[in-house]
Tab-separated table of C-alpha atoms and ligand atoms in Angstrom:
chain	number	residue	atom	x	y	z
A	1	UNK	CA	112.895	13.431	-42.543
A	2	UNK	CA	114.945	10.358	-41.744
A	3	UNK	CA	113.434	7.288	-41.636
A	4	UNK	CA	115.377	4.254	-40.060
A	5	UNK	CA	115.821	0.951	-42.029
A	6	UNK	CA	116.467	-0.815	-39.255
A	7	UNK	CA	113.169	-2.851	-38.794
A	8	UNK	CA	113.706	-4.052	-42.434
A	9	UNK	CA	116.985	-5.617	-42.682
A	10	UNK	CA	117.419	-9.127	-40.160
A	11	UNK	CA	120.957	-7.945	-39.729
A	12	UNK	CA	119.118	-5.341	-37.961
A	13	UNK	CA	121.755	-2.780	-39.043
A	14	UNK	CA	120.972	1.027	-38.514
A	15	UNK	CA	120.756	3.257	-41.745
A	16	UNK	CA	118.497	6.057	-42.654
A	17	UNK	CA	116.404	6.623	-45.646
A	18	UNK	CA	115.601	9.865	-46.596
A	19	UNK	CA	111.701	8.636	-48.616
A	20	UNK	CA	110.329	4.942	-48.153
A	21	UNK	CA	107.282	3.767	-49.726
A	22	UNK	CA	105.192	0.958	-48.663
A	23	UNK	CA	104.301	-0.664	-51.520
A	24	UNK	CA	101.189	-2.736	-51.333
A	25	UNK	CA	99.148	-1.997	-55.301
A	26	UNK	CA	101.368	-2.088	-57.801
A	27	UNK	CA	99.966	1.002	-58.903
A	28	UNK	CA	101.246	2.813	-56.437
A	29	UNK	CA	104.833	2.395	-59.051
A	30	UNK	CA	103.167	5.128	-61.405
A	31	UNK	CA	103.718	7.688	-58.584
A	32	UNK	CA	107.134	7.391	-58.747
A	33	UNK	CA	109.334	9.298	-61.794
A	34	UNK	CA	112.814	7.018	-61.727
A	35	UNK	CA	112.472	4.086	-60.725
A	36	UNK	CA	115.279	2.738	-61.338
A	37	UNK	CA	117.270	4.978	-58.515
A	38	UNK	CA	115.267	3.314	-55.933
A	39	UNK	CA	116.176	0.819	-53.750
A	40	UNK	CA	113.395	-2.397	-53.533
A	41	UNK	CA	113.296	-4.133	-49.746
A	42	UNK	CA	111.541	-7.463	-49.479
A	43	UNK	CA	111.800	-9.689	-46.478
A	44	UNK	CA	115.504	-7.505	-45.989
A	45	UNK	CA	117.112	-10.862	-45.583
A	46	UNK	CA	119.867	-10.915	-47.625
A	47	UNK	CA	121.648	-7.245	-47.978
A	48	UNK	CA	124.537	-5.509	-45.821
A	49	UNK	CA	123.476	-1.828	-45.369
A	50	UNK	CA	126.820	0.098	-45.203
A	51	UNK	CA	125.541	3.548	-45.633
A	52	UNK	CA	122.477	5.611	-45.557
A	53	UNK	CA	119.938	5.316	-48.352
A	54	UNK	CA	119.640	8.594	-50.186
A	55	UNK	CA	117.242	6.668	-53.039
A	56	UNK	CA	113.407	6.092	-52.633
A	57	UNK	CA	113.408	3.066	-50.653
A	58	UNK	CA	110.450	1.120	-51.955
A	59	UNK	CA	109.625	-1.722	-48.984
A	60	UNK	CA	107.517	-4.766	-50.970
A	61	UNK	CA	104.020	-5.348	-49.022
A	62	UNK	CA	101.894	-6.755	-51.851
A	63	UNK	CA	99.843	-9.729	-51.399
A	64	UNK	CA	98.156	-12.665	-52.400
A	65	UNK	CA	98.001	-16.608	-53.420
A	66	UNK	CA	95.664	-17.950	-56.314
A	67	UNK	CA	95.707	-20.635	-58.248
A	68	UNK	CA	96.290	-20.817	-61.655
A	69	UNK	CA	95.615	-24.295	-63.023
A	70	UNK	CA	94.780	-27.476	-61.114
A	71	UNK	CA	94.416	-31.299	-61.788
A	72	UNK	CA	94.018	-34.031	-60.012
A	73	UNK	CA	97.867	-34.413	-59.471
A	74	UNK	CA	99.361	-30.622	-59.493
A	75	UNK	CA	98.443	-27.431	-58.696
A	76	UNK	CA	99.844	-23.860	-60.302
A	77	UNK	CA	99.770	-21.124	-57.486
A	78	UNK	CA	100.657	-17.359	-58.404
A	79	UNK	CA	102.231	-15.947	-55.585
A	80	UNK	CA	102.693	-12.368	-54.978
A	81	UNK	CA	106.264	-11.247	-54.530
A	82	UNK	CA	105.657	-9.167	-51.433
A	83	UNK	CA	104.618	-12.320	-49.515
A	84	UNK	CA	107.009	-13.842	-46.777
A	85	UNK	CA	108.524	-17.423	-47.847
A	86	UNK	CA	108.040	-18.983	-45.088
A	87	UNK	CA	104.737	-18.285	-44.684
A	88	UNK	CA	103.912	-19.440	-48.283
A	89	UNK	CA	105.689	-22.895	-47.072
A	90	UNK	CA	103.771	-23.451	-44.422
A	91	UNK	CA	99.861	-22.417	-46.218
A	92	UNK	CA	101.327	-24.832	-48.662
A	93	UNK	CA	102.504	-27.685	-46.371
A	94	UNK	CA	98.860	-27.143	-44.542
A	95	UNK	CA	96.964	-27.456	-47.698
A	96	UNK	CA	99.086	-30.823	-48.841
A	97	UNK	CA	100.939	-29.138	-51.672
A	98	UNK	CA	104.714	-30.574	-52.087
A	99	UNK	CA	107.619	-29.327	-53.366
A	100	UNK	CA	109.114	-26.798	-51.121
A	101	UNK	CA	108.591	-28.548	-48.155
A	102	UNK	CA	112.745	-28.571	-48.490
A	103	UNK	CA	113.293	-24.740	-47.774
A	104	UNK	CA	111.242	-23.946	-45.077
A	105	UNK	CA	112.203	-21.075	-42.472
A	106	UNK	CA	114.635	-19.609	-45.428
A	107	UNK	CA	114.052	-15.784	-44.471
A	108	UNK	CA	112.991	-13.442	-47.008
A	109	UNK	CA	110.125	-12.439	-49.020
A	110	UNK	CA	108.755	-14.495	-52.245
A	111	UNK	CA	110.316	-12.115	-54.961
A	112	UNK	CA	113.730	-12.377	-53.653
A	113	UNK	CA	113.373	-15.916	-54.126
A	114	UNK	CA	114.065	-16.432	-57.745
A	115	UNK	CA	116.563	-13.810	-57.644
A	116	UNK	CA	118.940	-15.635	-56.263
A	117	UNK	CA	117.871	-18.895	-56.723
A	118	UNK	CA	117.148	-19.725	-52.861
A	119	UNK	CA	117.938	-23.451	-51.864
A	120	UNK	CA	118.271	-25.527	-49.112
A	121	UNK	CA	118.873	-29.625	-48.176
A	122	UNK	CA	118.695	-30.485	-51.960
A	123	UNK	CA	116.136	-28.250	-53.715
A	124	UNK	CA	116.006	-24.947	-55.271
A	125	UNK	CA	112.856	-22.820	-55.847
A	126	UNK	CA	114.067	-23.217	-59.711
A	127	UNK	CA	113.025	-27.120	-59.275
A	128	UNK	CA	108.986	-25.679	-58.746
A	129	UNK	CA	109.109	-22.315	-60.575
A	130	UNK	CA	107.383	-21.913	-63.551
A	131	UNK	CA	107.490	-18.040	-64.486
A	132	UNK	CA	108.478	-15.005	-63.123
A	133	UNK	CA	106.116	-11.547	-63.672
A	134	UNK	CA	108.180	-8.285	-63.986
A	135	UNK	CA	108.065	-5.175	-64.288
A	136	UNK	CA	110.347	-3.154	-66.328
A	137	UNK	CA	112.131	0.013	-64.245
A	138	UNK	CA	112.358	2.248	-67.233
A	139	UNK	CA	108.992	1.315	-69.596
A	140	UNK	CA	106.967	-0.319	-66.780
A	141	UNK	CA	106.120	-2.624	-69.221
A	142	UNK	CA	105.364	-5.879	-67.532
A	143	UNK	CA	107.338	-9.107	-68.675
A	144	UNK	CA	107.007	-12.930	-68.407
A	145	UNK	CA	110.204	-14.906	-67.494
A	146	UNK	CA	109.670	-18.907	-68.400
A	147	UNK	CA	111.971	-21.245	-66.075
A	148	UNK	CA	114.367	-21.299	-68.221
A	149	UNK	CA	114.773	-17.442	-69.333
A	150	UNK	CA	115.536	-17.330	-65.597
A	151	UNK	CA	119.355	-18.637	-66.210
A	152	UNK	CA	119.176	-20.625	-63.030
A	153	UNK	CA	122.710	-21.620	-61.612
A	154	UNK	CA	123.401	-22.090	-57.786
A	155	UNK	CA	122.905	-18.777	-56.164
A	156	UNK	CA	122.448	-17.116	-59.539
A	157	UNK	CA	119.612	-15.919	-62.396
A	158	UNK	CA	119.169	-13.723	-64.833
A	159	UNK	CA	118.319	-10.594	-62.110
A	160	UNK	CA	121.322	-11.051	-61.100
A	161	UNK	CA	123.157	-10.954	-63.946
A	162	UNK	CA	122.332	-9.393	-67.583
A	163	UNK	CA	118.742	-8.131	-66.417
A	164	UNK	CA	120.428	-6.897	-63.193
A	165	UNK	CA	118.752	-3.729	-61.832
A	166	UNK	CA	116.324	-3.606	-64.751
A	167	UNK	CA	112.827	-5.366	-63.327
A	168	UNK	CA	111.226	-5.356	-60.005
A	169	UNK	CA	109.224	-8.965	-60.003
A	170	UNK	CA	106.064	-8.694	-58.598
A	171	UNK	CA	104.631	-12.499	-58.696
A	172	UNK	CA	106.147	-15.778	-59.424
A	173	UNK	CA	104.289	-18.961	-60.318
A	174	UNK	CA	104.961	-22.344	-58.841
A	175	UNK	CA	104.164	-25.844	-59.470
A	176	UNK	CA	103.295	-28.129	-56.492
A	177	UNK	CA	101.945	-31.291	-56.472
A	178	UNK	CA	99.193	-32.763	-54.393
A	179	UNK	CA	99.502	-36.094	-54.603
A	180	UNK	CA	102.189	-38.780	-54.395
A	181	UNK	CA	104.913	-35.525	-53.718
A	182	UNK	CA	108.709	-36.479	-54.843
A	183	UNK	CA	110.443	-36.095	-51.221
A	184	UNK	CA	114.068	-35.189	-50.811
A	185	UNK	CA	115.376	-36.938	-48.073
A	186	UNK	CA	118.463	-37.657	-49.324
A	187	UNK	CA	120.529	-34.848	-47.322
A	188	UNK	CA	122.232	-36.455	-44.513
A	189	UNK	CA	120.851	-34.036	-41.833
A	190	UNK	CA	117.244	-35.127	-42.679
A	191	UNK	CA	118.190	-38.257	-43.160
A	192	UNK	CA	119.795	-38.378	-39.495
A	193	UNK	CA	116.549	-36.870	-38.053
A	194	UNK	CA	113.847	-38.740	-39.252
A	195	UNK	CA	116.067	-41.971	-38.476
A	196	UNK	CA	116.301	-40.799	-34.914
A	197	UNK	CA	112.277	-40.882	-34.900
A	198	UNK	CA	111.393	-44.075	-36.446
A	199	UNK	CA	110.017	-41.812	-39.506
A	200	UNK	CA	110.550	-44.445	-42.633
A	201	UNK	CA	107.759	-42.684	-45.010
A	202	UNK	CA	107.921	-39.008	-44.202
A	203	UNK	CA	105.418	-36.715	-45.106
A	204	UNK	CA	105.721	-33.296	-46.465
A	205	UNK	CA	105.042	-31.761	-42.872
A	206	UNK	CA	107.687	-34.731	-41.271
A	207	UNK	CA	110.742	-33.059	-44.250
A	208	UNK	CA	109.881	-29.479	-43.237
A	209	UNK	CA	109.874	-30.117	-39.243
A	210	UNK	CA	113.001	-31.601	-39.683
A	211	UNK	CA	114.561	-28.831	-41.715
A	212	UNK	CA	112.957	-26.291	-39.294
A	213	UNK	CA	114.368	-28.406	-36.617
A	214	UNK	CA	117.672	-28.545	-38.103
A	215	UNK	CA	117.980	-24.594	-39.110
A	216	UNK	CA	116.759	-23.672	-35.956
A	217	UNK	CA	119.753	-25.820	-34.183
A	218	UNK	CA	122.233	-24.664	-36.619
A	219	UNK	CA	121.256	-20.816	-37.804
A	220	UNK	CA	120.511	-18.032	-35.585
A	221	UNK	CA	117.578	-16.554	-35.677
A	222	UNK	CA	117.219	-13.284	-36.942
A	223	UNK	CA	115.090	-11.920	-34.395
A	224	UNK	CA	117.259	-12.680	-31.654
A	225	UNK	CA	120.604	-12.405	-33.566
A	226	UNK	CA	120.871	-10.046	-36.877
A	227	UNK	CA	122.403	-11.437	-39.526
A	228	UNK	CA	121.555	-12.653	-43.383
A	229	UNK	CA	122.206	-16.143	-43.654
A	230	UNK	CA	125.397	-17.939	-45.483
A	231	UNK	CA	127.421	-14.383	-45.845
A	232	UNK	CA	129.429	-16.246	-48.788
A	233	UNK	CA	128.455	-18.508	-51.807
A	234	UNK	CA	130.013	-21.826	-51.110
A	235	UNK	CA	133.057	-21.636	-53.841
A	236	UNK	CA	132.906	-24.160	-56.670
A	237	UNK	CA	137.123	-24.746	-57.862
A	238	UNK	CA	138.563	-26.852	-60.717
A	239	UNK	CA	139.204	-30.266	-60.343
A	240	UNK	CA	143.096	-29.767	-60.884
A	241	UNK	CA	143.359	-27.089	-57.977
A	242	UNK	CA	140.873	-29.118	-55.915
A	243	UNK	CA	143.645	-31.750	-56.233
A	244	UNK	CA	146.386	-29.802	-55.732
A	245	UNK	CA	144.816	-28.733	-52.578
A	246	UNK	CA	144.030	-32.256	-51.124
A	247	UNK	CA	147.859	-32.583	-51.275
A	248	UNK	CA	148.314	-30.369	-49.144
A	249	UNK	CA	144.919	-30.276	-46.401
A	250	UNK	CA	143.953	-33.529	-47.072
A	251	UNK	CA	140.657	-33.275	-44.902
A	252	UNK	CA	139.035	-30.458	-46.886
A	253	UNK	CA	135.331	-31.028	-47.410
A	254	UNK	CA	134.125	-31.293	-51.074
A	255	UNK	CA	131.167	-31.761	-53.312
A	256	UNK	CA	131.900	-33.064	-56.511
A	257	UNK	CA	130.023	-30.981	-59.227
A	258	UNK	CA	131.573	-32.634	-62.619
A	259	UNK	CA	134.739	-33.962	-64.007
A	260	UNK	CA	135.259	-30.080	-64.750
A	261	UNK	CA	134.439	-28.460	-61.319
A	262	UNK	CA	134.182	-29.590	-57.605
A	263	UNK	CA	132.254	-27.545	-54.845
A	264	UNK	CA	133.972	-26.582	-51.500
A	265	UNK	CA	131.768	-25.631	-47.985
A	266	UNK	CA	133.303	-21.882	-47.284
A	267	UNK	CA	131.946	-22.933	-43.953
A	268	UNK	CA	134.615	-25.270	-43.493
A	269	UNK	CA	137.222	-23.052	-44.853
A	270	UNK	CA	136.576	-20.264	-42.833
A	271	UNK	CA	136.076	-22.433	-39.954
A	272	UNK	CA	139.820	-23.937	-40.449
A	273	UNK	CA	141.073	-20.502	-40.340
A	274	UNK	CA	139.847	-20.092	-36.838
A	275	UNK	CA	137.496	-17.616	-37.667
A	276	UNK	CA	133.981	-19.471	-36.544
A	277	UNK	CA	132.780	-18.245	-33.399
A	278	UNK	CA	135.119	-15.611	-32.880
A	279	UNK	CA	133.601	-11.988	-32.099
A	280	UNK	CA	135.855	-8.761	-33.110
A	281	UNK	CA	134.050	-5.732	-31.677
A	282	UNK	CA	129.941	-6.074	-32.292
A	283	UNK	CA	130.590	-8.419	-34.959
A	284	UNK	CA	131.696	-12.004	-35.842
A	285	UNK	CA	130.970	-15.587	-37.310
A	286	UNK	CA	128.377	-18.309	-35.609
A	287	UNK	CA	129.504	-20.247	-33.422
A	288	UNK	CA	127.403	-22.819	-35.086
A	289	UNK	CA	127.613	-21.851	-38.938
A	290	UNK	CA	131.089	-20.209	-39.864
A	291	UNK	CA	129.352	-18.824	-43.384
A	292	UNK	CA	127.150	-16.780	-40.939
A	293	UNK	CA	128.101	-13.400	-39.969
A	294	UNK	CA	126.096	-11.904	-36.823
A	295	UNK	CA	125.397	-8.363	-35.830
A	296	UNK	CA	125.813	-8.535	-31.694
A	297	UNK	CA	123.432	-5.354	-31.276
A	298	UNK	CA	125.027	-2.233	-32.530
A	299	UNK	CA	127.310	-3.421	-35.674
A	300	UNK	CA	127.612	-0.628	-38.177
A	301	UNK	CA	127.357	-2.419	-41.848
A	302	UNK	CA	130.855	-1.254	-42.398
A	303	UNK	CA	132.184	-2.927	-38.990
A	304	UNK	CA	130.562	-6.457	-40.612
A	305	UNK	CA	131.589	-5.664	-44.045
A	306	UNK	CA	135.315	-4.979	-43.074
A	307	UNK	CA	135.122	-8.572	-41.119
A	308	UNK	CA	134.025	-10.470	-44.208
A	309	UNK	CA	137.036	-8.497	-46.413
A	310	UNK	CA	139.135	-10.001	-43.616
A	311	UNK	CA	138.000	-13.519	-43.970
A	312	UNK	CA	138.143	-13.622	-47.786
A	313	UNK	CA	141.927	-12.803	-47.383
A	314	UNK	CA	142.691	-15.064	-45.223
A	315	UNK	CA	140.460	-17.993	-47.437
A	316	UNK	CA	142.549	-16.306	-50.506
A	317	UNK	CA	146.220	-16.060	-48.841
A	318	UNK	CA	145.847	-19.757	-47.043
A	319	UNK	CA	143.554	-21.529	-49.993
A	320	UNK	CA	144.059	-19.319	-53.067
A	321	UNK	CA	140.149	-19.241	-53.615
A	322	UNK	CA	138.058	-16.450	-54.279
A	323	UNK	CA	134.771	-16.863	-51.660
A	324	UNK	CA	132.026	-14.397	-53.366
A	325	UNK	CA	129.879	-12.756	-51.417
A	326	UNK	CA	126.133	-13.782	-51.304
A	327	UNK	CA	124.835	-10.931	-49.297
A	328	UNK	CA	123.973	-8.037	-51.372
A	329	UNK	CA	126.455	-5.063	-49.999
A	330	UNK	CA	124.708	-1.262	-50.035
B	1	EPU	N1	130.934	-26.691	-42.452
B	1	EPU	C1	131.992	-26.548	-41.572
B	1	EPU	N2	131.906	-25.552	-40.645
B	1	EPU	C2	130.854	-24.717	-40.566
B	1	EPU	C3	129.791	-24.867	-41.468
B	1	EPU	C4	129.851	-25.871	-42.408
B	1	EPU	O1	132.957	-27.283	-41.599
B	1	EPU	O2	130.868	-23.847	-39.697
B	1	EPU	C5	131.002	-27.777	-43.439
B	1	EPU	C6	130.576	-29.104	-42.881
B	1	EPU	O3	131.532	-30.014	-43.309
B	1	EPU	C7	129.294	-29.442	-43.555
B	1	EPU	C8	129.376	-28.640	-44.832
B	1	EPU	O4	130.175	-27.501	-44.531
B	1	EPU	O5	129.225	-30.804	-43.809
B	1	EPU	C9	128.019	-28.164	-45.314
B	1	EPU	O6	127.409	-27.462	-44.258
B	1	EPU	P1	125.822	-27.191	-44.235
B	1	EPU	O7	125.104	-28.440	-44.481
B	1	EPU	O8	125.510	-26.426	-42.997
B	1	EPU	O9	125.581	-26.314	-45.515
B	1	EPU	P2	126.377	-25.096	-46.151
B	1	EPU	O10	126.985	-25.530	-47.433
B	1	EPU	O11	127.267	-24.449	-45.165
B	1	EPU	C10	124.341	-24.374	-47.613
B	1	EPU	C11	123.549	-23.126	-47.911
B	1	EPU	C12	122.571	-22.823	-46.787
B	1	EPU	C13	121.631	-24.011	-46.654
B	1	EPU	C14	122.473	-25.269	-46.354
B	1	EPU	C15	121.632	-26.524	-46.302
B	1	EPU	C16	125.057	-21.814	-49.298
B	1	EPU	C17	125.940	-20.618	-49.376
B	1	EPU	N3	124.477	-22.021	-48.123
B	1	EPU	O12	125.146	-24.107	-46.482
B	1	EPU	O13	121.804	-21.692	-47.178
B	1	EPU	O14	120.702	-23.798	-45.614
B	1	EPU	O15	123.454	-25.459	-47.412
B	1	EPU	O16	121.190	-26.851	-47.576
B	1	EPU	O17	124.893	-22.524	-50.287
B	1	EPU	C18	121.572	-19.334	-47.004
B	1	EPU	O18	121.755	-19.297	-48.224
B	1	EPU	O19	121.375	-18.287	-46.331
B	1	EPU	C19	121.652	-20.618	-46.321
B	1	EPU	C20	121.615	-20.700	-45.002
């Protein structure tokens, strides 16, 4: 029987899988023989389905938040990776816990998290996270990840590198505190928005309205519009071909990293290219957030994926930089 996928990706691209398994015990892993030929869903948030899924598809419904340790400053929750981010944002923001106040309404499910190294307006779940649970696809054997045997970079970690394909993580621990919370306000969007309402000592709840507020003006909504968020990892150049560049467009955006390495907005490089906004058949980029590709209604994934080859060749021929993709492609 074929099953439609659908319903789990927010680009909301049709596919068929032949099996899916809703996963909500873990134990429900030991019915399975090779795990590693199956494909893991979370929140579907941030893969391109180009084809249809001849593997297992195991869809992540576990649940649960506990806490761990507590004092009279922090608290340690252990989240379970099936749970949706946002969700865990908001039980956190409503219980007074701070810390990732910062990325609220980032799509996706707590496990896919880490992988990646989600981030938004000046934090990254690596600034909170204090292990990652695994398990192993071959030996089932569960492992501990501390922060640091994580590898965290921007956009990157260890599951997406060396232990690529190897673990499924099945609950993350996180570090909040409860008291006297560190706020991040420092991103000129917030910044702009609690100005605007008189807000001079924002709360946790003030930092994630306004990044809710500020998503919700400048990201479409999956719901309404499929897509996966920033399509493309915002390049990060050398200083000597960042200069070299300025030469020549002197009004490209930049982010300076190091001495070494400078970060450029593939938003604004695709947008000078003429690209944002622009639909080609059921597909194109936002007409409010160029790194966003959209599905219009009946995009295949190949229709989206042969839009964002187009773009990185014309970033490549015009700019000579390589824009990676942050989407996961299937
Ligand atoms: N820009 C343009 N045109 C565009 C979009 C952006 O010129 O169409 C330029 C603007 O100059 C702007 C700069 O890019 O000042 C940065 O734009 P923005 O603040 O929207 O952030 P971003 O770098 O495009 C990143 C993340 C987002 C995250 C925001 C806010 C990546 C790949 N994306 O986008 O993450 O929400 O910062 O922190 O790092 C996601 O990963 O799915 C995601 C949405």
């Amino acid at each position: 029987m074929r099953l439609s996928l659908k319903k789990f990706n927010t680009f909301g691209i049709e596919a068929f899988a032949r099996n899916i398994l809703f996963l909500k015990e873990l134990k429900q892993l030991e019915t399975i023989p090779h795990l590693k030929d199956c494909l893991f869903i979370g929140g579907g948030s941030n893969i391109l389905l180009t084809k249809d899924i001849e593997k297992t598809v195991i869809i992540n419904q576990t649940r649960g938040i506990c806490t761990v340790s507590e004092d009279d400053d922090t608290i340690e929750l252990a989240v379970a990776s099936g749970e949706n981010w946002h969700e865990l944002v908001l039980y956190c923001i409503h219980k007074g816990y701070g810390g990732i106040e910062n990325m609220s309404l980032i799509p996706g499910s707590v496990g896919a998290a880490p992988m990646q190294n989600i981030g938004a307006y000046g934090c990254e779940i690596k600034d909170v996270l204090t292990y990652v649970k695994a398990i192993h696809l071959d030996t089932l054997e569960m492992v501990q990840f501390s922060n640091k045997e994580c590898e965290f970079g921007y956009r990157e970690s260890i599951f997406k590198t060396s232990a690529k394909h190897q673990y499924f993580i099945t609950d993350i621990g996180i570090k909040l505190t409860k008291k006297n919370h560190s706020t991040h306000t420092r991103y000129g969007d917030i910044e702009d928005w609690l100005t605007a309402r008189h807000i001079q000592k924002p709360t946790i709840e003030d930092i994630s309205n306004a990044v809710i507020s500020i998503r919700e003006s400048k990201l479409p909504n999956p719901a309404i519009l499929g897509n996966s968020g920033s399509f493309f990892k915002n390049p990060i150049i050398s200083t000597t071909q960042f200069e070299s560049l300025m030469t020549k467009f002197p009004t490209l955006k930049s982010y300076k990293i190091d001495d070494q390495k400078v970060k450029i907005p593939a938003g604004w490089l695709i947008e000078s290219l003429g690209w944002k906004g622009k639909r080609i058949g059921n597909t194109g980029s936002h007409k409010n957030q160029a790194l966003v590709l959209v599905n219009y209604g009946n995009a295949s994934g190949n229709e989206v994926y042969q839009l964002s080859e187009d773009i990185k060749k014309s970033v490549w021929e015009t700019y000579g930089i390589i824009l990676e993709t942050e989407v996961n492609i299937i």
